[in-house]
Short mmCIF file of C-alpha atoms in Angstrom, two decimals:
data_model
loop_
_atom_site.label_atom_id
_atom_site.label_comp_id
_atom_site.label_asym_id
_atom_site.label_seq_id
_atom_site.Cartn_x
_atom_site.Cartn_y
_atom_site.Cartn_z
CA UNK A 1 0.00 0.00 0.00
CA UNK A 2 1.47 3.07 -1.32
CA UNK A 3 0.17 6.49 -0.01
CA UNK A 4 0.81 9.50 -2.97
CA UNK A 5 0.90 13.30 -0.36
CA UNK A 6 -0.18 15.94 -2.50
CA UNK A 7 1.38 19.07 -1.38
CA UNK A 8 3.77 17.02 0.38
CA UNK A 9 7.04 18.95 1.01
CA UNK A 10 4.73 21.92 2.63
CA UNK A 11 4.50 22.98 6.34
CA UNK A 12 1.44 20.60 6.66
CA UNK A 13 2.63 18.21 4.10
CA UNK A 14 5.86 17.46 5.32
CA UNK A 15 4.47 16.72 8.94
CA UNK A 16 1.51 14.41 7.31
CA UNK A 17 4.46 12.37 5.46
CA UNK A 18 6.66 12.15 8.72
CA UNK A 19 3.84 10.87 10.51
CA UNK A 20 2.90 8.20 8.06
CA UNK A 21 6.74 7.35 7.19
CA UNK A 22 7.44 6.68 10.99
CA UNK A 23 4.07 4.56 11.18
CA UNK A 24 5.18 2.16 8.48
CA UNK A 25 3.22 3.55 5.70
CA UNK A 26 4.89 4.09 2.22
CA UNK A 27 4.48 7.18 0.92
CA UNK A 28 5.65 9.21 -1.80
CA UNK A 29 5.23 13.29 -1.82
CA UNK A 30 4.15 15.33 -4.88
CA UNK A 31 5.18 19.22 -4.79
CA UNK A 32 5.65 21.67 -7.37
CA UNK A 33 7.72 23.84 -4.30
CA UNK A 34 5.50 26.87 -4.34
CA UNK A 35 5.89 26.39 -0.77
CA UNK A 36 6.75 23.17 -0.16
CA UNK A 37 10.68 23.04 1.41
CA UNK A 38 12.21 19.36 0.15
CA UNK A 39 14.61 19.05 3.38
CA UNK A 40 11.52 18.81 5.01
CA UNK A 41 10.84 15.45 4.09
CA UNK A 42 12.34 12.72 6.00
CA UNK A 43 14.64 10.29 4.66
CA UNK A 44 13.46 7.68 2.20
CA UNK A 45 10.51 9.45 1.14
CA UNK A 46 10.52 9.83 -2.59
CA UNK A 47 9.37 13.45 -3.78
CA UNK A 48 7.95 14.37 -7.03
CA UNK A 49 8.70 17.75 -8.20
CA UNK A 50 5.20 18.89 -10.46
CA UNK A 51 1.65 19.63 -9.93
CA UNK A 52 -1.23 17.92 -9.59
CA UNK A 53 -3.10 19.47 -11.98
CA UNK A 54 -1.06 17.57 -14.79
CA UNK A 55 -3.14 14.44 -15.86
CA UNK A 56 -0.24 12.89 -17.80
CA UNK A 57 2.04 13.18 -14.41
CA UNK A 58 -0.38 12.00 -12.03
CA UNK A 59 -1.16 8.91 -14.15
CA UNK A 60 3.07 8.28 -14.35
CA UNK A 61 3.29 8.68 -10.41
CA UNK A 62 0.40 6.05 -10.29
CA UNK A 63 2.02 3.77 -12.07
CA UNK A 64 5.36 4.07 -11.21
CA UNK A 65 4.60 3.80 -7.34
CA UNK A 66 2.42 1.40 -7.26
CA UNK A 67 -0.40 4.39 -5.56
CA UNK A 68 -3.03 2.71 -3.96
CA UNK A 69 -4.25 6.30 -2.13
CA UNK A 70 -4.37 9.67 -2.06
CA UNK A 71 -4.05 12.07 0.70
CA UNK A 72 -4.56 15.64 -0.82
CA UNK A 73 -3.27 18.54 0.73
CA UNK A 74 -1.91 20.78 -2.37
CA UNK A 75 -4.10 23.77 -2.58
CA UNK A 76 -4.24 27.97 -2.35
CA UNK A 77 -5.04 28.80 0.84
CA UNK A 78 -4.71 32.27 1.09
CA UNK A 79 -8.22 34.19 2.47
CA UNK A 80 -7.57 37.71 1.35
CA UNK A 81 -5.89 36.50 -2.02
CA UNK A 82 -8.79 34.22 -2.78
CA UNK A 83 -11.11 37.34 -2.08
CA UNK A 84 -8.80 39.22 -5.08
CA UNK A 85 -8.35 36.15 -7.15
CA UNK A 86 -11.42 34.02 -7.27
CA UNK A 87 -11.67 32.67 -10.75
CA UNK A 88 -7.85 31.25 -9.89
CA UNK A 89 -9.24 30.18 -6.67
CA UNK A 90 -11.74 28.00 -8.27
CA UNK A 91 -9.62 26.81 -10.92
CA UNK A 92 -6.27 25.53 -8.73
CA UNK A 93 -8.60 24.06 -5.94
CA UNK A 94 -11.56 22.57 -7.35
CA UNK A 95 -10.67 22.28 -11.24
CA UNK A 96 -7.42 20.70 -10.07
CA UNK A 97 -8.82 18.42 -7.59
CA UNK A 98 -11.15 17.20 -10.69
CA UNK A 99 -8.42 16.71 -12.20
CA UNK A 100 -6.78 14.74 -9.75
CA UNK A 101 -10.29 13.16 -8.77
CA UNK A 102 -10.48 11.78 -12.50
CA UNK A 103 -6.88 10.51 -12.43
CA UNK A 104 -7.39 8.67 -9.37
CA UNK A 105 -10.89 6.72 -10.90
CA UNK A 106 -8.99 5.87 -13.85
CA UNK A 107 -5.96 4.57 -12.11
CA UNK A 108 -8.57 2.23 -10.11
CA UNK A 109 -7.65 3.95 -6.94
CA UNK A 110 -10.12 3.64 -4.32
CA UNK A 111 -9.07 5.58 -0.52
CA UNK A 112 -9.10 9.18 -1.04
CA UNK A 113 -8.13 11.80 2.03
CA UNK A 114 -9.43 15.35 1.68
CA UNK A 115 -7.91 18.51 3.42
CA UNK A 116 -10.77 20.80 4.03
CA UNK A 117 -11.34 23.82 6.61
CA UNK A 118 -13.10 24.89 8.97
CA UNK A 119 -13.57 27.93 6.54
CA UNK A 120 -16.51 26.14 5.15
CA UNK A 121 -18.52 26.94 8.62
CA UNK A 122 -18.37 30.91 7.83
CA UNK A 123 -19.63 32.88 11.26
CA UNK A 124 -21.77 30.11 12.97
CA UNK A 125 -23.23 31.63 16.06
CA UNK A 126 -22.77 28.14 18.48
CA UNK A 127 -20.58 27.64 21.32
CA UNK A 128 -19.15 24.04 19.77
CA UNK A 129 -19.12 23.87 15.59
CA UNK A 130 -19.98 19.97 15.42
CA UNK A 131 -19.95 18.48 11.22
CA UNK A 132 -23.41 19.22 11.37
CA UNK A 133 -23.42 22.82 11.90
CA UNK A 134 -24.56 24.61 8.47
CA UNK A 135 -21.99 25.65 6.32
CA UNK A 136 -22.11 29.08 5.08
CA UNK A 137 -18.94 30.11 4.16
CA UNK A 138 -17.76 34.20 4.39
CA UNK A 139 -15.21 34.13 1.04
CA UNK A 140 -14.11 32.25 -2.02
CA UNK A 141 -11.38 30.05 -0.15
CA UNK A 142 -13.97 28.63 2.03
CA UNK A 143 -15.80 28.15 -0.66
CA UNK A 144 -13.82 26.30 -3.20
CA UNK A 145 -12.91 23.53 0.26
CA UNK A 146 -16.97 23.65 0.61
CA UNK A 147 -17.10 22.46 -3.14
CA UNK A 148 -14.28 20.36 -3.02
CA UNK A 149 -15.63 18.13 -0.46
CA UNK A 150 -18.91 17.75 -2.75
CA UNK A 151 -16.87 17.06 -5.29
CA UNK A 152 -14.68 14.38 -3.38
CA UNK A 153 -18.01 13.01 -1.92
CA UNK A 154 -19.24 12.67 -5.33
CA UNK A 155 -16.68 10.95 -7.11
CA UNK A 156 -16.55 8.39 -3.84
CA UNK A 157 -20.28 7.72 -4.68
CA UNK A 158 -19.69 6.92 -8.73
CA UNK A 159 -16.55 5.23 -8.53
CA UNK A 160 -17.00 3.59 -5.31
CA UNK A 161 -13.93 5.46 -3.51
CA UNK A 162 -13.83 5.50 0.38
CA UNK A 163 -13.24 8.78 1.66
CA UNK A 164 -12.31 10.93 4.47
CA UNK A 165 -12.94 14.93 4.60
CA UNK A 166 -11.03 16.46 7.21
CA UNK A 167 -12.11 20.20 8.43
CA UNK A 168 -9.08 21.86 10.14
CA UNK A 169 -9.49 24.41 12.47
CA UNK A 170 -6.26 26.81 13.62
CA UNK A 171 -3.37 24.72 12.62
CA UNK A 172 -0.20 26.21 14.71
CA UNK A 173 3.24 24.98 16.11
CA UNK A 174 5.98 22.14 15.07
CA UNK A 175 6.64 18.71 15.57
CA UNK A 176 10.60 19.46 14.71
CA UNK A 177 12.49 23.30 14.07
CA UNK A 178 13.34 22.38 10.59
CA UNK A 179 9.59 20.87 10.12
CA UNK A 180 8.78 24.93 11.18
CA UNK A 181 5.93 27.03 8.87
CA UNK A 182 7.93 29.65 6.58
CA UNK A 183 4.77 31.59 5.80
CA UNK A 184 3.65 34.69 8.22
CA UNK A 185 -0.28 34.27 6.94
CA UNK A 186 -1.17 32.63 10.44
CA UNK A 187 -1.64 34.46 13.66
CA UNK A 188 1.55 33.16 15.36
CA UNK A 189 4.06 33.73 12.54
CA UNK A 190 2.53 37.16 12.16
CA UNK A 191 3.22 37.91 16.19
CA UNK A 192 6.39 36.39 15.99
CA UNK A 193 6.88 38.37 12.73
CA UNK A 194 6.16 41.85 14.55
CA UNK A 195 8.32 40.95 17.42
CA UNK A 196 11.37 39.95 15.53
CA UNK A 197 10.68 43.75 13.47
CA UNK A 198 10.36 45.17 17.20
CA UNK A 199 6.96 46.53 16.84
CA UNK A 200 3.91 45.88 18.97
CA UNK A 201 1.67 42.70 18.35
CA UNK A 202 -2.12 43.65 16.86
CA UNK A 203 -5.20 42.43 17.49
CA UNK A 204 -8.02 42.98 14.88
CA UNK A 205 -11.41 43.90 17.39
CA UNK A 206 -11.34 44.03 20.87
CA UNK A 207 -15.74 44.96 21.27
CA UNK A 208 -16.47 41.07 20.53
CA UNK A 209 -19.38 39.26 22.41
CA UNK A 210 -16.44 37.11 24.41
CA UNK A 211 -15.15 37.53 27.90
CA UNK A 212 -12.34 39.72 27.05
CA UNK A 213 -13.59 41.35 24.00
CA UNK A 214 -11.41 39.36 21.34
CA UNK A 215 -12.05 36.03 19.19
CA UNK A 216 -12.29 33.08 20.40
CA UNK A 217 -10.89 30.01 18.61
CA UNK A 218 -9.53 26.65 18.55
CA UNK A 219 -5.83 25.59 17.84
CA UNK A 220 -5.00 22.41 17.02
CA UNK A 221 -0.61 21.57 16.81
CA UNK A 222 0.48 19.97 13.37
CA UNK A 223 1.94 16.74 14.91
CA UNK A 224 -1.68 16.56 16.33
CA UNK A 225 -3.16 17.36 12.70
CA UNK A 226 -0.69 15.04 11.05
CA UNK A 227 -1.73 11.82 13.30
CA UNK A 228 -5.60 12.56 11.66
CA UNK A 229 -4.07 11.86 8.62
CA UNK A 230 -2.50 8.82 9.56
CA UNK A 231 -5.83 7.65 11.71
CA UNK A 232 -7.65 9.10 8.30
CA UNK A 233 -5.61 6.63 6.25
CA UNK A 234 -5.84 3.60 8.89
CA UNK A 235 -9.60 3.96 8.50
CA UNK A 236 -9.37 3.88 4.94
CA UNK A 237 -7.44 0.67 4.68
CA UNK A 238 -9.59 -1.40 7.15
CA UNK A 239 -11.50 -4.21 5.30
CA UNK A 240 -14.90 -3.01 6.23
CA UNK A 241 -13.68 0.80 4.60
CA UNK A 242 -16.31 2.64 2.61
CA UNK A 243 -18.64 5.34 1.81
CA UNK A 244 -17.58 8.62 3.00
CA UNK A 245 -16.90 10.70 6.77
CA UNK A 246 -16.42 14.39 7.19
CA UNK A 247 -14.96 15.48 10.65
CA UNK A 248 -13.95 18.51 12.91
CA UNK A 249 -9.91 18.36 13.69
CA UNK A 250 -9.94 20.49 16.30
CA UNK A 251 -9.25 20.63 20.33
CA UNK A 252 -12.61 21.21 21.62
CA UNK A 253 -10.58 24.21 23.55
CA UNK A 254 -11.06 27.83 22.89
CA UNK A 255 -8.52 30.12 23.38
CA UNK A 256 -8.73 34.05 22.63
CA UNK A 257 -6.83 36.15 20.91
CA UNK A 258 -5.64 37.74 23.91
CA UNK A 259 -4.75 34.81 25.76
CA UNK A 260 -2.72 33.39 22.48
CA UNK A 261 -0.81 37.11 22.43
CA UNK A 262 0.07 37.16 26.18
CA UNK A 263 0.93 33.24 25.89
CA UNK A 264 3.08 34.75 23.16
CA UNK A 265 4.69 36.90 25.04
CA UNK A 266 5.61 34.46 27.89
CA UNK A 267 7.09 32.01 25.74
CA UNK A 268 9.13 34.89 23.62
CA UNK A 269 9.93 36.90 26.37
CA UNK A 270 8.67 40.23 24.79
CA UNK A 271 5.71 40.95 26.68
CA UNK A 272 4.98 44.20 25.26
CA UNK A 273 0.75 45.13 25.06
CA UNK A 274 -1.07 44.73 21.76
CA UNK A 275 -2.17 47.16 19.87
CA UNK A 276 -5.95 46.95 19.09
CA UNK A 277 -6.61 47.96 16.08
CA UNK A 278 -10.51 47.42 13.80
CA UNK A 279 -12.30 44.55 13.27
CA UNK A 280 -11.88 42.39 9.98
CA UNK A 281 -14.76 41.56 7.96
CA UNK A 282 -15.80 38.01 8.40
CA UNK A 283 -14.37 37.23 11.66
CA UNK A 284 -16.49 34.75 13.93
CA UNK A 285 -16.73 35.97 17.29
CA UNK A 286 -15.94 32.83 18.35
CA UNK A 287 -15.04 29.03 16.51
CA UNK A 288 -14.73 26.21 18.71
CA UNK A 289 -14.65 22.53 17.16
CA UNK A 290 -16.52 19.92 18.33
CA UNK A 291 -13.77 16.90 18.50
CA UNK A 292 -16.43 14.15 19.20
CA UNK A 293 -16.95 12.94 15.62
CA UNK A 294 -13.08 12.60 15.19
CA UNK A 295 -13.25 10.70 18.36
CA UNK A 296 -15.44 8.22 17.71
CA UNK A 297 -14.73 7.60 13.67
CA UNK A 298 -11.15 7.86 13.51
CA UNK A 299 -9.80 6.99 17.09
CA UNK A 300 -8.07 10.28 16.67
CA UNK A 301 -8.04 12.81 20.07
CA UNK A 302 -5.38 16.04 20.06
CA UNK A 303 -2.49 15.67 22.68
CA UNK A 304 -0.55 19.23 22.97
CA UNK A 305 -1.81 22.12 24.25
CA UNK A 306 -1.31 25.49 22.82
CA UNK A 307 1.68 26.07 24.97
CA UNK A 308 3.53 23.36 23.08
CA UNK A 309 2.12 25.25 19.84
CA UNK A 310 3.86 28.21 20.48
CA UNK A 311 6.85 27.08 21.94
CA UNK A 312 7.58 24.55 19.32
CA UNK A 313 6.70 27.26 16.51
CA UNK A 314 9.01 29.98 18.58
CA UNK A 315 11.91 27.24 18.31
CA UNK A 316 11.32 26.72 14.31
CA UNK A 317 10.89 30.22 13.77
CA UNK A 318 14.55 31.19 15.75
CA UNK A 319 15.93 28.47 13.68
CA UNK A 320 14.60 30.00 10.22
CA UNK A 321 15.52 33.29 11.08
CA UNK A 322 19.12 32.91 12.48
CA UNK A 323 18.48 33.53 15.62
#
């Protein structure tokens, strides 16, 4: 059994193939290194430098490593860019993952994981977001993983694929320094970001309907995130696997923005007040993951709390910057 990672040299990707390397699984990473890092994958683990939007490529990968699934993580992922670049939104993230969906059919493939978002909730006004909350999402990213897992459900249905959809709430931290995030699009590379630049962290709304006034969400660690995967793929390859499962990754645990920044500031030692600046459009008030679901169908619970996150991340993010 041969496992192809999609997006696999990326921050997530590269933690997803560790996890499954070190369980026994074979794997084999496709990137085309728009962010993907290849010393991030471990040793052994064959990467493919292209994209998956190239039929002819896929169906040579197939073939060539024996594939038997898919877990797909290569996407744009970007919330403000997707708002300025839908059409391209659409196109890379569900046109592609037609494109891959077709490849896998024909290559008689038949377990397919799904990286989705909890972007597909929008603003739910609920204390827990459980799978069966409606989704409504607030911008064309959330949308095109909304439309993705139709799609992925879809193409399970007519070509009799088991699949898993996996929703992912505030991914954060490291499971090893060189393993570290290299993009500042998340809220702790974007502290850590300001710190490094010596200027003041910022929080975006401070007037929320929360106990201290700022968002509340839920943060899940990437070693965490990458066992799903692994308990996604288990499930997959069980001899009563079929039909489809969405799920929440998530704690269960909300943490505010406020809390995060002064948990920030312990860990970095810069402990400097926030600057509070306006709300941004589309912001939840609060997005809390109900972990039940993930629980029950995957065997799959979150270990670190968000201490580890941002320690671990502060480590990576010294070692990327020199420091």
């Amino acid at each position: 059994m041969t496992w192809l990672i999609t997006g696999g040299a990326g921050y997530i990707g590269a933690h997803v193939a560790r996890a499954m390397a070190g369980a026994g699984e074979s794997v084999v990473a496709l990137d085309d290194l728009s962010a993907g890092v290849p010393a991030r994958l471990p040793a052994g683990v064959p990467l493919v430098r292209g994209s998956a939007l190239d039929p002819d490529l896929l169906r040579r990968v197939f073939a060539e490593h024996r594939v038997t699934g898919v877990v797909h993580l290569a996407a744009r992922k970007q919330v403000a860019e997707s708002v300025a670049r839908p059409t391209w939104y659409y196109a890379e993230n569900v046109g592609g993952l037609a494109t891959l969906l077709d490849a896998v059919a024909e290559a008689g493939i038949r377990r397919f994981v799904f990286s989705s978002s909890a972007a597909v909730y929008g603003t739910p006004d609920v204390d827990l977001i459980t799978e069966d909350t409606p989704c409504a999402p607030v911008n064309p990213y959330g949308e095109t993983k909304l439309a993705g897992e139709w799609l992925v459900r879809a193409a399970g249905r007519a070509h009799g694929i088991a699949t898993v959809c996996l929703r992912y709430f505030n991914v954060a931290g490291t499971a090893a320094p060189e393993l570290a995030d290299t993009g500042v699009f998340n809220i702790v590379p974007m502290v850590f970001d300001r710190l490094t630049r010596d200027e003041a962290p910022r929080i975006f709304g401070a007037d929320y309907p929360t106990p201290d006034g700022t968002c509340i969400r839920d943060y899940i660690h990437v070693a965490d995130l990458a066992e799903a995967h692994l308990a996604a793929a288990r499930r997959l390859t069980a001899e009563d696997a079929a039909g489809d499962l969405t799920v929440n990754i998530g704690r269960g645990v909300g943490v505010s923005v406020r809390e995060l920044v002064t948990l920030i500031g312990e860990v970095t030692g810069d402990t400097r007040p926030a600057l509070v600046e306006a709300r941004r459009p589309g912001d939840a008030p609060r997005a809390v993951a109900s972990a039940d679901l993930a629980a029950k169908g995957l065997g799959w619970t979150a270990r670190h709390d968000v201490r580890e996150m941002v320690a671990s991340a502060w480590e990576g993010w010294q070692r990327l910057h020199g420091r």
